[in-house]
């Protein structure tokens, strides 16, 4: 580090050489940057305000849109996936096994299914092992979610 004399006579330590210098900006470079920014802004505005002005080539489906989409899962299927995931985490006793139902993203009714499934899994585990416990718990989750969503989405409030 260099030392320099500051106004007033004090010696001040100055760090070594600064990093690489940026090249000096020229009027041509500034004009090119401004033109690029203006063109990008105009393109964004044009696609937002005048969709009819788009060409047919821009309406062609992309490769992502051309691939077959997965059908949306039913509420029952989502219940089974979510509750089974947390049921297995609780049975395994992992680091996130002691969360409350809201931290797990479950409703009160889904949490009741989880509690029944964990009880079913824990009843089987000492006799037949962890794999059988997971199977029993999964069957209980599927049964509980099928019962809960037999008439579509349950009613009774957002956390029921």
mmCIF file of C-alpha atoms in Angstrom:
data_model
loop_
_atom_site.group_PDB
_atom_site.id
_atom_site.type_symbol
_atom_site.label_atom_id
_atom_site.label_comp_id
_atom_site.label_asym_id
_atom_site.label_seq_id
_atom_site.Cartn_x
_atom_site.Cartn_y
_atom_site.Cartn_z
ATOM 1 C CA UNK A 1 0.000 0.000 0.000
ATOM 2 C CA UNK A 2 1.164 3.497 -0.754
ATOM 3 C CA UNK A 3 1.060 6.376 1.668
ATOM 4 C CA UNK A 4 0.160 9.851 0.519
ATOM 5 C CA UNK A 5 0.005 13.210 2.180
ATOM 6 C CA UNK A 6 -3.542 14.481 2.567
ATOM 7 C CA UNK A 7 -4.389 18.172 2.710
ATOM 8 C CA UNK A 8 -3.455 19.286 6.191
ATOM 9 C CA UNK A 9 -0.274 17.229 6.278
ATOM 10 C CA UNK A 10 -1.664 13.897 7.539
ATOM 11 C CA UNK A 11 -0.198 10.711 6.067
ATOM 12 C CA UNK A 12 -2.918 8.448 4.679
ATOM 13 C CA UNK A 13 -2.554 4.867 3.494
ATOM 14 C CA UNK A 14 -3.873 4.310 0.021
ATOM 15 C CA UNK A 15 -4.540 0.820 -1.349
ATOM 16 C CA UNK A 16 -2.442 -0.441 -4.217
ATOM 17 C CA UNK A 17 -3.323 0.079 -7.818
ATOM 18 C CA UNK A 18 -7.029 0.075 -8.552
ATOM 19 C CA UNK A 19 -8.520 -2.519 -10.876
ATOM 20 C CA UNK A 20 -8.466 -2.212 -14.650
ATOM 21 C CA UNK A 21 -9.690 1.079 -16.024
ATOM 22 C CA UNK A 22 -12.815 1.247 -18.097
ATOM 23 C CA UNK A 23 -12.282 2.509 -21.608
ATOM 24 C CA UNK A 24 -13.245 6.113 -22.198
ATOM 25 C CA UNK A 25 -16.735 6.521 -23.620
ATOM 26 C CA UNK A 26 -16.968 8.087 -26.995
ATOM 27 C CA UNK A 27 -19.988 9.909 -28.381
ATOM 28 C CA UNK A 28 -20.418 7.133 -30.966
ATOM 29 C CA UNK A 29 -20.512 4.430 -28.263
ATOM 30 C CA UNK A 30 -23.014 6.447 -26.220
ATOM 31 C CA UNK A 31 -25.216 6.946 -29.298
ATOM 32 C CA UNK A 32 -25.083 3.219 -30.113
ATOM 33 C CA UNK A 33 -26.069 2.297 -26.536
ATOM 34 C CA UNK A 34 -28.944 4.791 -26.591
ATOM 35 C CA UNK A 35 -30.176 3.452 -29.954
ATOM 36 C CA UNK A 36 -30.071 -0.122 -28.666
ATOM 37 C CA UNK A 37 -32.006 0.817 -25.538
ATOM 38 C CA UNK A 38 -34.585 2.731 -27.589
ATOM 39 C CA UNK A 39 -35.041 -0.196 -29.993
ATOM 40 C CA UNK A 40 -35.512 -2.663 -27.137
ATOM 41 C CA UNK A 41 -38.055 -0.405 -25.437
ATOM 42 C CA UNK A 42 -39.958 0.090 -28.690
ATOM 43 C CA UNK A 43 -40.035 -3.662 -29.319
ATOM 44 C CA UNK A 44 -41.414 -4.378 -25.854
ATOM 45 C CA UNK A 45 -44.031 -1.678 -26.143
ATOM 46 C CA UNK A 46 -45.094 -2.797 -29.614
ATOM 47 C CA UNK A 47 -45.692 -6.393 -28.536
ATOM 48 C CA UNK A 48 -47.694 -5.292 -25.520
ATOM 49 C CA UNK A 49 -49.914 -2.715 -27.208
ATOM 50 C CA UNK A 50 -50.348 -4.056 -30.723
ATOM 51 C CA UNK A 51 -50.680 -7.852 -30.722
ATOM 52 C CA UNK A 52 -52.358 -7.761 -34.155
ATOM 53 C CA UNK A 53 -49.163 -6.340 -35.662
ATOM 54 C CA UNK A 54 -47.254 -9.526 -34.898
ATOM 55 C CA UNK A 55 -46.311 -11.677 -37.842
ATOM 56 C CA UNK A 56 -47.563 -15.195 -38.299
ATOM 57 C CA UNK A 57 -44.021 -16.460 -37.819
ATOM 58 C CA UNK A 58 -43.995 -15.105 -34.277
ATOM 59 C CA UNK A 59 -47.225 -16.988 -33.578
ATOM 60 C CA UNK A 60 -45.653 -20.327 -34.410
ATOM 61 C CA UNK A 61 -45.550 -22.600 -31.364
ATOM 62 C CA UNK A 62 -42.220 -22.921 -29.676
ATOM 63 C CA UNK A 63 -40.660 -26.288 -29.018
ATOM 64 C CA UNK A 64 -41.738 -26.070 -25.369
ATOM 65 C CA UNK A 65 -45.338 -25.336 -26.336
ATOM 66 C CA UNK A 66 -45.318 -28.069 -28.969
ATOM 67 C CA UNK A 67 -44.463 -30.778 -26.435
ATOM 68 C CA UNK A 68 -47.454 -32.507 -24.876
ATOM 69 C CA UNK A 69 -48.408 -30.939 -21.564
ATOM 70 C CA UNK A 70 -49.110 -33.029 -18.516
ATOM 71 C CA UNK A 71 -52.741 -32.890 -17.528
ATOM 72 C CA UNK A 72 -53.420 -30.996 -14.323
ATOM 73 C CA UNK A 73 -53.617 -33.195 -11.268
ATOM 74 C CA UNK A 74 -56.949 -33.519 -9.522
ATOM 75 C CA UNK A 75 -57.311 -32.256 -5.949
ATOM 76 C CA UNK A 76 -57.299 -35.888 -4.766
ATOM 77 C CA UNK A 77 -54.017 -36.615 -6.571
ATOM 78 C CA UNK A 78 -52.440 -33.470 -5.143
ATOM 79 C CA UNK A 79 -53.588 -34.487 -1.671
ATOM 80 C CA UNK A 80 -52.038 -37.937 -2.074
ATOM 81 C CA UNK A 81 -48.703 -36.520 -3.296
ATOM 82 C CA UNK A 82 -48.439 -33.872 -0.612
ATOM 83 C CA UNK A 83 -49.665 -35.891 2.357
ATOM 84 C CA UNK A 84 -47.681 -39.003 1.357
ATOM 85 C CA UNK A 85 -44.510 -36.914 1.080
ATOM 86 C CA UNK A 86 -44.875 -35.519 4.588
ATOM 87 C CA UNK A 87 -46.065 -38.856 5.992
ATOM 88 C CA UNK A 88 -42.861 -40.535 4.814
ATOM 89 C CA UNK A 89 -40.752 -37.650 6.187
ATOM 90 C CA UNK A 90 -42.429 -38.007 9.598
ATOM 91 C CA UNK A 91 -42.025 -41.797 9.589
ATOM 92 C CA UNK A 92 -38.335 -41.454 8.703
ATOM 93 C CA UNK A 93 -37.811 -38.869 11.455
ATOM 94 C CA UNK A 94 -35.832 -36.520 9.211
ATOM 95 C CA UNK A 95 -34.875 -32.935 10.007
ATOM 96 C CA UNK A 96 -38.234 -31.550 8.840
ATOM 97 C CA UNK A 97 -40.426 -34.185 10.474
ATOM 98 C CA UNK A 98 -41.556 -31.984 13.371
ATOM 99 C CA UNK A 99 -43.127 -29.132 11.421
ATOM 100 C CA UNK A 100 -46.713 -28.136 12.059
ATOM 101 C CA UNK A 101 -49.356 -28.598 9.397
ATOM 102 C CA UNK A 102 -49.158 -25.024 8.139
ATOM 103 C CA UNK A 103 -45.381 -25.249 7.693
ATOM 104 C CA UNK A 104 -45.965 -28.420 5.687
ATOM 105 C CA UNK A 105 -48.522 -26.616 3.513
ATOM 106 C CA UNK A 106 -51.374 -28.868 4.618
ATOM 107 C CA UNK A 107 -54.953 -28.035 5.491
ATOM 108 C CA UNK A 108 -56.434 -29.196 8.771
ATOM 109 C CA UNK A 109 -58.210 -32.076 7.004
ATOM 110 C CA UNK A 110 -55.033 -33.144 5.196
ATOM 111 C CA UNK A 111 -53.175 -33.079 8.492
ATOM 112 C CA UNK A 112 -55.749 -35.439 9.988
ATOM 113 C CA UNK A 113 -55.074 -37.821 7.085
ATOM 114 C CA UNK A 114 -51.338 -37.513 7.782
ATOM 115 C CA UNK A 115 -51.822 -38.317 11.475
ATOM 116 C CA UNK A 116 -53.886 -41.428 10.652
ATOM 117 C CA UNK A 117 -51.334 -42.553 8.069
ATOM 118 C CA UNK A 118 -48.401 -42.058 10.460
ATOM 119 C CA UNK A 119 -50.258 -44.068 13.109
ATOM 120 C CA UNK A 120 -50.882 -46.861 10.586
ATOM 121 C CA UNK A 121 -47.231 -46.851 9.528
ATOM 122 C CA UNK A 122 -45.923 -46.858 13.098
ATOM 123 C CA UNK A 123 -48.208 -49.783 13.996
ATOM 124 C CA UNK A 124 -46.691 -51.870 11.186
ATOM 125 C CA UNK A 125 -43.035 -50.802 11.527
ATOM 126 C CA UNK A 126 -41.957 -52.905 14.550
ATOM 127 C CA UNK A 127 -43.304 -56.141 13.067
ATOM 128 C CA UNK A 128 -42.529 -55.786 9.370
ATOM 129 C CA UNK A 129 -39.969 -52.971 9.001
ATOM 130 C CA UNK A 130 -39.795 -49.487 7.501
ATOM 131 C CA UNK A 131 -40.687 -50.472 3.918
ATOM 132 C CA UNK A 132 -43.940 -52.088 5.065
ATOM 133 C CA UNK A 133 -44.613 -49.051 7.267
ATOM 134 C CA UNK A 134 -44.294 -46.764 4.237
ATOM 135 C CA UNK A 135 -46.622 -49.011 2.209
ATOM 136 C CA UNK A 136 -49.250 -49.077 4.969
ATOM 137 C CA UNK A 137 -49.012 -45.322 5.412
ATOM 138 C CA UNK A 138 -49.319 -44.717 1.664
ATOM 139 C CA UNK A 139 -52.438 -46.903 1.499
ATOM 140 C CA UNK A 140 -53.934 -44.929 4.387
ATOM 141 C CA UNK A 141 -53.108 -41.622 2.653
ATOM 142 C CA UNK A 142 -54.744 -42.813 -0.587
ATOM 143 C CA UNK A 143 -57.834 -43.955 1.316
ATOM 144 C CA UNK A 144 -58.074 -40.738 3.314
ATOM 145 C CA UNK A 145 -57.598 -38.447 0.307
ATOM 146 C CA UNK A 146 -60.131 -40.427 -1.756
ATOM 147 C CA UNK A 147 -62.666 -40.054 1.058
ATOM 148 C CA UNK A 148 -61.921 -36.363 1.582
ATOM 149 C CA UNK A 149 -62.161 -35.450 -2.118
ATOM 150 C CA UNK A 150 -64.926 -37.874 -3.163
ATOM 151 C CA UNK A 151 -67.261 -34.967 -4.052
ATOM 152 C CA UNK A 152 -64.606 -32.590 -5.407
ATOM 153 C CA UNK A 153 -63.021 -29.899 -3.249
ATOM 154 C CA UNK A 154 -64.148 -30.041 0.382
ATOM 155 C CA UNK A 155 -65.875 -27.051 1.897
ATOM 156 C CA UNK A 156 -65.791 -25.598 5.364
ATOM 157 C CA UNK A 157 -63.124 -22.931 5.125
ATOM 158 C CA UNK A 158 -59.634 -22.628 3.741
ATOM 159 C CA UNK A 159 -57.971 -24.789 6.406
ATOM 160 C CA UNK A 160 -60.572 -27.546 6.513
#
